[in-house]
């Protein structure tokens, strides 16, 4: 079962979205310099605030569930922390990122006492609140980054930080801030953790070629890391097995987002417009579920690929060539957990270029793949 929503009566692309703790409010970026806050009432969404402090397109949003703060970053090289006032309106506080290129992604740490911002300046800004001056400051992680940071995720211990970039590499750094944190405990990824220390590095290349990293996520126990790249591969590295990489080359178009929904299952989505669940079975990743029941088995391959080929060869624009046999009608750019956590999630939300937000029920779709294969 899936719930489908659009906002503002238009199909404006949604760059990214984030939920509050109760899941009755959502922050979305409608592919411009604004952040729209909507509140849900049954099946209707009412806009309650528009955050318009940024000058250029918003690239990332994250909502801290416990402290109820929103952090945003944009192509204007700025980040803001938003706090809700007594009047219900959100007030911004500028963050001193000290970067000279666009900010591309942002993520709160699990303890919500700091956050990380990736950028085109080939560095990561780890930001924390300096109470003496009453502002947010940052410390930089630079080496050995040589390209734009496209995605970030925090380890459950609040110290380690995973980063994917356009140089085809995934790296795990220590983001330990001694001014606000106690000495970290050892982890399977390593024991030495001063700020910026490189704990692990994975090159996304194989006999299939390679591709820049689109998304990266730690598992709930922090011992595994998964990432999706622009070569249509899904990758999992396990620190408990000497950083062994399990790589799955798929037949689908490149994935743009991924998330753990259990210790062994990962949900991925991207240019094929359909969320897919892959499960670890020994040393393999196996496709175990398709969440979109509207998809049917087609002998000619995936419909999205055929549409792109048709448009390229014949320059057709009829409806038959532009409608995709799925709920999402364009690439899915963002996946968020809606019910549960990385250890056991029963519902997820996706948003994309088609301007739709879809909430998927994972439990009710367990047998959907087998049903689809029989059709």
CSV table of C-alpha atoms in Angstrom, one decimal:
chain,number,residue,atom,x,y,z
A,1,UNK,CA,0.0,0.0,0.0
A,2,UNK,CA,1.2,3.5,-0.8
A,3,UNK,CA,0.1,7.0,0.1
A,4,UNK,CA,0.8,9.6,-2.6
A,5,UNK,CA,0.8,13.4,-2.0
A,6,UNK,CA,1.6,16.6,-3.9
A,7,UNK,CA,2.1,20.0,-2.3
A,8,UNK,CA,0.8,23.3,-3.4
A,9,UNK,CA,-1.3,21.8,-6.2
A,10,UNK,CA,1.8,21.6,-8.5
A,11,UNK,CA,4.3,19.0,-9.6
A,12,UNK,CA,7.3,21.1,-8.8
A,13,UNK,CA,10.4,18.9,-8.2
A,14,UNK,CA,11.2,18.1,-4.6
A,15,UNK,CA,14.9,18.3,-4.1
A,16,UNK,CA,14.8,16.8,-0.6
A,17,UNK,CA,12.5,16.3,2.4
A,18,UNK,CA,12.7,15.7,6.2
A,19,UNK,CA,10.2,14.7,8.9
A,20,UNK,CA,9.7,15.9,12.4
A,21,UNK,CA,9.6,13.4,15.2
A,22,UNK,CA,5.8,12.9,15.2
A,23,UNK,CA,5.7,12.6,11.4
A,24,UNK,CA,2.9,15.2,11.2
A,25,UNK,CA,5.1,17.9,9.8
A,26,UNK,CA,7.4,17.8,6.8
A,27,UNK,CA,10.1,20.2,5.5
A,28,UNK,CA,10.6,20.1,1.7
A,29,UNK,CA,12.6,22.1,-0.8
A,30,UNK,CA,10.7,22.8,-4.0
A,31,UNK,CA,13.9,23.0,-6.1
A,32,UNK,CA,14.6,26.6,-5.3
A,33,UNK,CA,15.9,28.8,-2.4
A,34,UNK,CA,13.0,28.1,-0.1
A,35,UNK,CA,12.0,25.5,2.5
A,36,UNK,CA,8.3,24.9,2.9
A,37,UNK,CA,7.0,23.5,6.2
A,38,UNK,CA,3.7,21.6,5.9
A,39,UNK,CA,1.5,20.2,8.6
A,40,UNK,CA,-0.7,17.2,8.0
A,41,UNK,CA,-4.4,17.0,8.9
A,42,UNK,CA,-5.8,13.7,7.8
A,43,UNK,CA,-4.9,13.5,4.1
A,44,UNK,CA,-4.5,17.2,3.6
A,45,UNK,CA,-1.3,19.2,4.0
A,46,UNK,CA,-1.4,22.9,5.1
A,47,UNK,CA,1.6,25.1,4.7
A,48,UNK,CA,2.5,26.7,8.0
A,49,UNK,CA,5.8,28.5,7.2
A,50,UNK,CA,8.2,29.3,4.4
A,51,UNK,CA,11.9,29.6,5.2
A,52,UNK,CA,13.5,31.8,2.7
A,53,UNK,CA,16.9,32.9,4.1
A,54,UNK,CA,18.9,31.2,1.4
A,55,UNK,CA,19.8,33.0,-1.8
A,56,UNK,CA,20.3,30.0,-4.0
A,57,UNK,CA,18.9,26.5,-4.4
A,58,UNK,CA,18.6,24.5,-1.2
A,59,UNK,CA,20.6,21.3,-1.5
A,60,UNK,CA,20.0,19.6,1.9
A,61,UNK,CA,17.6,19.5,4.8
A,62,UNK,CA,17.7,17.5,8.1
A,63,UNK,CA,15.3,17.7,11.0
A,64,UNK,CA,16.6,16.9,14.5
A,65,UNK,CA,13.9,14.9,16.1
A,66,UNK,CA,14.7,15.4,19.8
A,67,UNK,CA,15.8,19.0,19.8
A,68,UNK,CA,13.3,20.0,17.1
A,69,UNK,CA,15.8,22.0,15.0
A,70,UNK,CA,16.1,22.1,11.3
A,71,UNK,CA,19.5,22.5,9.5
A,72,UNK,CA,19.7,23.5,5.9
A,73,UNK,CA,22.4,24.1,3.3
A,74,UNK,CA,22.4,25.6,-0.1
A,75,UNK,CA,24.3,26.5,-3.3
A,76,UNK,CA,24.9,29.9,-1.7
A,77,UNK,CA,27.6,28.4,0.4
A,78,UNK,CA,25.6,28.9,3.6
A,79,UNK,CA,24.0,26.7,6.2
A,80,UNK,CA,21.3,27.8,8.8
A,81,UNK,CA,20.0,26.2,12.0
A,82,UNK,CA,16.3,26.9,12.4
A,83,UNK,CA,14.6,27.0,15.8
A,84,UNK,CA,10.9,27.3,16.3
A,85,UNK,CA,9.7,30.3,18.3
A,86,UNK,CA,6.8,30.5,20.7
A,87,UNK,CA,4.7,32.0,17.9
A,88,UNK,CA,5.4,28.8,15.8
A,89,UNK,CA,7.6,30.6,13.3
A,90,UNK,CA,11.1,29.4,12.5
A,91,UNK,CA,14.1,31.7,13.2
A,92,UNK,CA,17.4,31.2,11.5
A,93,UNK,CA,21.0,31.2,12.9
A,94,UNK,CA,23.8,31.5,10.4
A,95,UNK,CA,26.5,28.8,10.6
A,96,UNK,CA,30.2,29.8,9.9
A,97,UNK,CA,31.0,27.2,7.2
A,98,UNK,CA,34.1,28.9,5.8
A,99,UNK,CA,33.7,27.4,2.3
A,100,UNK,CA,34.1,28.9,-1.1
A,101,UNK,CA,31.9,26.5,-3.1
A,102,UNK,CA,28.3,25.3,-2.9
A,103,UNK,CA,27.2,23.3,0.2
A,104,UNK,CA,25.8,20.0,-1.2
A,105,UNK,CA,24.5,17.9,1.8
A,106,UNK,CA,23.9,18.2,5.5
A,107,UNK,CA,23.3,15.7,8.3
A,108,UNK,CA,22.6,15.9,12.1
A,109,UNK,CA,24.7,13.6,14.3
A,110,UNK,CA,22.7,11.0,16.4
A,111,UNK,CA,23.2,13.0,19.6
A,112,UNK,CA,22.1,16.2,17.7
A,113,UNK,CA,25.0,18.2,19.3
A,114,UNK,CA,26.7,18.7,15.9
A,115,UNK,CA,26.1,18.3,12.2
A,116,UNK,CA,28.2,17.8,9.1
A,117,UNK,CA,28.1,19.7,5.8
A,118,UNK,CA,29.6,18.5,2.6
A,119,UNK,CA,30.5,20.9,-0.2
A,120,UNK,CA,32.1,21.4,-3.6
A,121,UNK,CA,35.1,22.9,-1.8
A,122,UNK,CA,36.5,19.4,-1.4
A,123,UNK,CA,36.1,19.4,2.4
A,124,UNK,CA,33.6,18.6,5.1
A,125,UNK,CA,32.6,21.2,7.7
A,126,UNK,CA,31.8,19.6,11.1
A,127,UNK,CA,29.7,22.2,12.9
A,128,UNK,CA,28.9,22.6,16.6
A,129,UNK,CA,27.5,25.2,18.9
A,130,UNK,CA,29.9,27.5,20.7
A,131,UNK,CA,28.0,28.7,23.8
A,132,UNK,CA,30.6,31.4,24.6
A,133,UNK,CA,29.9,33.4,21.4
A,134,UNK,CA,26.3,32.0,20.9
A,135,UNK,CA,26.9,30.8,17.4
A,136,UNK,CA,27.6,27.7,15.3
A,137,UNK,CA,31.2,27.3,14.2
A,138,UNK,CA,32.9,24.6,12.1
A,139,UNK,CA,36.1,22.6,11.9
A,140,UNK,CA,37.2,21.2,8.5
A,141,UNK,CA,38.1,17.7,7.3
A,142,UNK,CA,40.2,18.1,4.1
A,143,UNK,CA,42.7,15.4,3.4
A,144,UNK,CA,42.6,13.2,1.4
A,145,UNK,CA,39.4,14.5,-0.2
A,146,UNK,CA,40.0,15.6,-3.8
A,147,UNK,CA,36.5,16.1,-5.1
A,148,UNK,CA,32.9,17.3,-4.3
A,149,UNK,CA,31.2,15.7,-1.3
A,150,UNK,CA,27.9,14.3,-2.5
A,151,UNK,CA,26.6,12.5,0.6
A,152,UNK,CA,27.1,12.1,4.4
A,153,UNK,CA,26.0,9.8,7.2
A,154,UNK,CA,26.9,9.4,10.9
A,155,UNK,CA,27.9,6.3,12.7
A,156,UNK,CA,25.6,5.4,15.7
A,157,UNK,CA,28.5,6.3,18.1
A,158,UNK,CA,28.2,10.0,17.1
A,159,UNK,CA,31.9,10.1,16.2
A,160,UNK,CA,32.5,8.5,12.9
A,161,UNK,CA,31.3,10.1,9.6
A,162,UNK,CA,30.9,8.4,6.2
A,163,UNK,CA,31.3,10.6,3.1
A,164,UNK,CA,30.8,9.8,-0.6
A,165,UNK,CA,32.3,12.0,-3.3
A,166,UNK,CA,32.6,12.4,-7.1
A,167,UNK,CA,36.2,10.9,-7.1
A,168,UNK,CA,34.6,7.4,-6.9
A,169,UNK,CA,35.4,7.0,-3.3
A,170,UNK,CA,33.7,6.4,0.0
A,171,UNK,CA,35.6,7.4,3.1
A,172,UNK,CA,35.0,7.1,6.9
A,173,UNK,CA,36.5,9.9,9.0
A,174,UNK,CA,36.6,10.6,12.7
A,175,UNK,CA,34.5,13.7,13.4
A,176,UNK,CA,35.4,13.9,17.1
A,177,UNK,CA,35.2,17.4,18.6
A,178,UNK,CA,37.1,17.3,21.9
A,179,UNK,CA,35.6,20.6,23.0
A,180,UNK,CA,32.1,19.1,23.4
A,181,UNK,CA,32.6,15.3,23.6
A,182,UNK,CA,34.2,12.7,25.8
A,183,UNK,CA,37.0,10.4,24.5
A,184,UNK,CA,35.4,8.0,22.1
A,185,UNK,CA,35.5,4.2,22.6
A,186,UNK,CA,37.2,1.8,20.1
A,187,UNK,CA,35.2,0.6,17.1
A,188,UNK,CA,35.6,-2.1,14.5
A,189,UNK,CA,36.6,0.6,12.0
A,190,UNK,CA,39.6,1.6,14.2
A,191,UNK,CA,40.7,3.0,17.5
A,192,UNK,CA,42.6,6.2,16.7
A,193,UNK,CA,40.1,9.0,16.3
A,194,UNK,CA,41.4,12.6,16.3
A,195,UNK,CA,39.3,14.9,14.1
A,196,UNK,CA,39.8,14.2,10.4
A,197,UNK,CA,41.5,10.8,10.9
A,198,UNK,CA,40.8,8.6,7.9
A,199,UNK,CA,39.4,5.3,9.3
A,200,UNK,CA,38.7,3.5,6.0
A,201,UNK,CA,38.6,4.2,2.3
A,202,UNK,CA,36.8,2.3,-0.5
A,203,UNK,CA,37.3,2.9,-4.2
A,204,UNK,CA,34.1,2.4,-6.2
A,205,UNK,CA,35.6,0.6,-9.2
A,206,UNK,CA,35.5,-2.9,-10.5
A,207,UNK,CA,35.3,-4.9,-13.7
A,208,UNK,CA,32.1,-3.0,-14.3
A,209,UNK,CA,33.9,0.3,-14.4
A,210,UNK,CA,32.9,2.8,-11.7
A,211,UNK,CA,30.9,5.8,-10.8
A,212,UNK,CA,30.6,8.7,-8.4
A,213,UNK,CA,28.9,8.1,-5.1
A,214,UNK,CA,25.2,9.2,-4.8
A,215,UNK,CA,24.4,8.1,-1.3
A,216,UNK,CA,26.0,6.3,1.7
A,217,UNK,CA,24.5,4.9,4.9
A,218,UNK,CA,25.7,3.1,8.1
A,219,UNK,CA,23.8,0.1,9.3
A,220,UNK,CA,22.0,0.3,12.7
A,221,UNK,CA,24.9,-1.4,14.5
A,222,UNK,CA,27.5,0.7,12.7
A,223,UNK,CA,29.5,-2.3,11.5
A,224,UNK,CA,28.4,-2.2,7.9
A,225,UNK,CA,28.2,0.6,5.4
A,226,UNK,CA,26.2,0.6,2.1
A,227,UNK,CA,26.5,3.0,-0.8
A,228,UNK,CA,25.0,3.4,-4.3
A,229,UNK,CA,26.8,4.9,-7.2
A,230,UNK,CA,26.2,6.1,-10.7
A,231,UNK,CA,27.3,2.8,-12.3
A,232,UNK,CA,24.0,1.1,-11.1
A,233,UNK,CA,25.8,-0.8,-8.4
A,234,UNK,CA,24.9,-1.4,-4.8
A,235,UNK,CA,27.9,-1.9,-2.4
A,236,UNK,CA,28.2,-3.1,1.2
A,237,UNK,CA,31.4,-3.1,3.3
A,238,UNK,CA,31.7,-4.9,6.6
A,239,UNK,CA,34.1,-3.8,9.2
A,240,UNK,CA,33.7,-7.1,11.1
A,241,UNK,CA,35.0,-9.0,8.0
A,242,UNK,CA,38.2,-7.0,7.4
A,243,UNK,CA,36.3,-4.3,5.3
A,244,UNK,CA,35.2,-6.9,2.7
A,245,UNK,CA,33.1,-5.4,0.0
A,246,UNK,CA,30.0,-7.0,-1.4
A,247,UNK,CA,29.1,-5.5,-4.8
A,248,UNK,CA,25.9,-6.0,-6.7
A,249,UNK,CA,25.7,-4.9,-10.4
A,250,UNK,CA,22.0,-4.3,-11.2
A,251,UNK,CA,20.1,-4.1,-14.5
A,252,UNK,CA,18.4,-0.9,-13.4
A,253,UNK,CA,19.2,2.8,-14.0
A,254,UNK,CA,21.5,4.4,-11.4
A,255,UNK,CA,20.3,4.7,-7.8
A,256,UNK,CA,20.3,8.1,-6.1
A,257,UNK,CA,19.3,7.1,-2.6
A,258,UNK,CA,19.7,4.2,-0.2
A,259,UNK,CA,18.7,3.3,3.4
A,260,UNK,CA,19.0,0.4,5.8
A,261,UNK,CA,15.6,-1.0,6.9
A,262,UNK,CA,17.0,-4.0,8.9
A,263,UNK,CA,20.4,-5.4,9.7
A,264,UNK,CA,20.4,-7.3,6.4
A,265,UNK,CA,18.0,-5.3,4.1
A,266,UNK,CA,18.6,-2.1,2.1
A,267,UNK,CA,16.0,0.0,0.2
A,268,UNK,CA,17.3,1.8,-2.9
A,269,UNK,CA,15.7,4.1,-5.5
A,270,UNK,CA,16.7,6.4,-8.3
A,271,UNK,CA,16.3,6.9,-12.0
A,272,UNK,CA,14.1,3.8,-12.4
A,273,UNK,CA,11.4,5.5,-10.3
A,274,UNK,CA,10.7,2.4,-8.2
A,275,UNK,CA,11.9,1.6,-4.6
A,276,UNK,CA,13.6,-1.8,-4.4
A,277,UNK,CA,14.7,-3.9,-1.4
A,278,UNK,CA,17.9,-5.8,-1.6
A,279,UNK,CA,18.8,-8.4,1.1
A,280,UNK,CA,22.2,-9.8,2.1
A,281,UNK,CA,22.3,-13.5,1.7
A,282,UNK,CA,25.8,-14.8,2.5
A,283,UNK,CA,28.2,-12.9,0.3
A,284,UNK,CA,25.5,-11.8,-2.2
A,285,UNK,CA,23.0,-9.0,-2.4
A,286,UNK,CA,19.7,-10.3,-3.7
A,287,UNK,CA,16.6,-8.4,-5.0
A,288,UNK,CA,13.9,-9.4,-2.5
A,289,UNK,CA,11.1,-6.8,-2.9
A,290,UNK,CA,9.6,-4.2,-5.2
A,291,UNK,CA,7.5,-1.7,-3.3
A,292,UNK,CA,5.6,-0.4,-6.4
A,293,UNK,CA,2.8,-2.9,-7.1
A,294,UNK,CA,1.8,-1.0,-10.3
A,295,UNK,CA,5.0,-2.4,-12.0
A,296,UNK,CA,4.4,-5.4,-14.3
A,297,UNK,CA,6.8,-7.8,-15.7
A,298,UNK,CA,7.9,-6.7,-19.2
A,299,UNK,CA,9.9,-8.8,-21.6
A,300,UNK,CA,11.4,-5.7,-23.2
A,301,UNK,CA,13.3,-4.6,-20.1
A,302,UNK,CA,12.6,-1.8,-17.7
A,303,UNK,CA,10.1,0.8,-19.0
A,304,UNK,CA,12.2,3.8,-17.9
A,305,UNK,CA,15.1,2.7,-20.1
A,306,UNK,CA,12.9,2.1,-23.1
A,307,UNK,CA,11.4,5.6,-22.7
A,308,UNK,CA,14.8,7.3,-22.7
A,309,UNK,CA,15.9,5.3,-25.7
A,310,UNK,CA,12.7,6.2,-27.5
A,311,UNK,CA,13.0,9.9,-26.8
A,312,UNK,CA,16.6,9.9,-27.8
A,313,UNK,CA,16.1,8.1,-31.1
A,314,UNK,CA,12.7,9.4,-32.3
A,315,UNK,CA,12.3,12.7,-30.4
A,316,UNK,CA,8.8,11.7,-29.5
A,317,UNK,CA,6.8,13.6,-26.9
A,318,UNK,CA,3.4,11.8,-26.9
A,319,UNK,CA,2.0,10.7,-23.6
A,320,UNK,CA,2.7,7.0,-24.4
A,321,UNK,CA,6.4,7.9,-24.4
A,322,UNK,CA,6.5,10.0,-21.2
A,323,UNK,CA,4.3,8.0,-18.8
A,324,UNK,CA,6.2,5.6,-16.7
A,325,UNK,CA,4.5,2.4,-15.4
A,326,UNK,CA,5.1,3.3,-11.8
A,327,UNK,CA,3.7,5.7,-9.1
A,328,UNK,CA,6.7,8.0,-9.3
A,329,UNK,CA,6.9,9.5,-12.8
A,330,UNK,CA,10.5,10.7,-12.5
A,331,UNK,CA,13.7,10.0,-10.6
A,332,UNK,CA,13.5,9.4,-6.8
A,333,UNK,CA,16.0,11.6,-5.1
A,334,UNK,CA,15.4,11.1,-1.4
A,335,UNK,CA,14.5,8.3,0.9
A,336,UNK,CA,13.5,8.8,4.6
A,337,UNK,CA,12.4,6.4,7.3
A,338,UNK,CA,8.8,7.0,8.2
A,339,UNK,CA,8.0,4.3,10.8
A,340,UNK,CA,10.7,2.5,12.7
A,341,UNK,CA,14.4,2.8,12.4
A,342,UNK,CA,17.4,1.3,10.6
A,343,UNK,CA,17.0,-1.9,12.7
A,344,UNK,CA,13.4,-2.4,11.9
A,345,UNK,CA,11.5,-0.1,9.6
A,346,UNK,CA,8.0,-0.8,8.4
A,347,UNK,CA,7.4,2.4,6.3
A,348,UNK,CA,9.5,4.7,4.3
A,349,UNK,CA,8.9,7.9,2.3
A,350,UNK,CA,10.3,8.9,-1.0
A,351,UNK,CA,10.3,12.1,-3.0
A,352,UNK,CA,11.5,13.0,-6.4
A,353,UNK,CA,11.7,15.2,-9.5
A,354,UNK,CA,8.0,14.5,-10.3
A,355,UNK,CA,7.0,16.5,-7.3
A,356,UNK,CA,5.4,13.6,-5.5
A,357,UNK,CA,5.9,12.4,-1.9
A,358,UNK,CA,5.0,8.7,-1.5
A,359,UNK,CA,4.8,6.8,1.8
A,360,UNK,CA,5.4,3.1,1.3
A,361,UNK,CA,4.3,0.2,3.5
A,362,UNK,CA,7.1,-2.3,3.5
A,363,UNK,CA,5.4,-5.1,5.5
A,364,UNK,CA,2.4,-5.4,3.1
A,365,UNK,CA,4.8,-5.8,0.1
A,366,UNK,CA,6.8,-8.8,1.2
A,367,UNK,CA,5.5,-11.0,-1.6
A,368,UNK,CA,5.2,-8.4,-4.2
A,369,UNK,CA,8.3,-9.5,-6.1
A,370,UNK,CA,7.1,-13.0,-6.5
A,371,UNK,CA,3.7,-11.8,-7.6
A,372,UNK,CA,5.3,-9.4,-10.2
A,373,UNK,CA,7.5,-12.2,-11.6
A,374,UNK,CA,4.4,-14.4,-12.1
A,375,UNK,CA,2.5,-11.7,-14.1
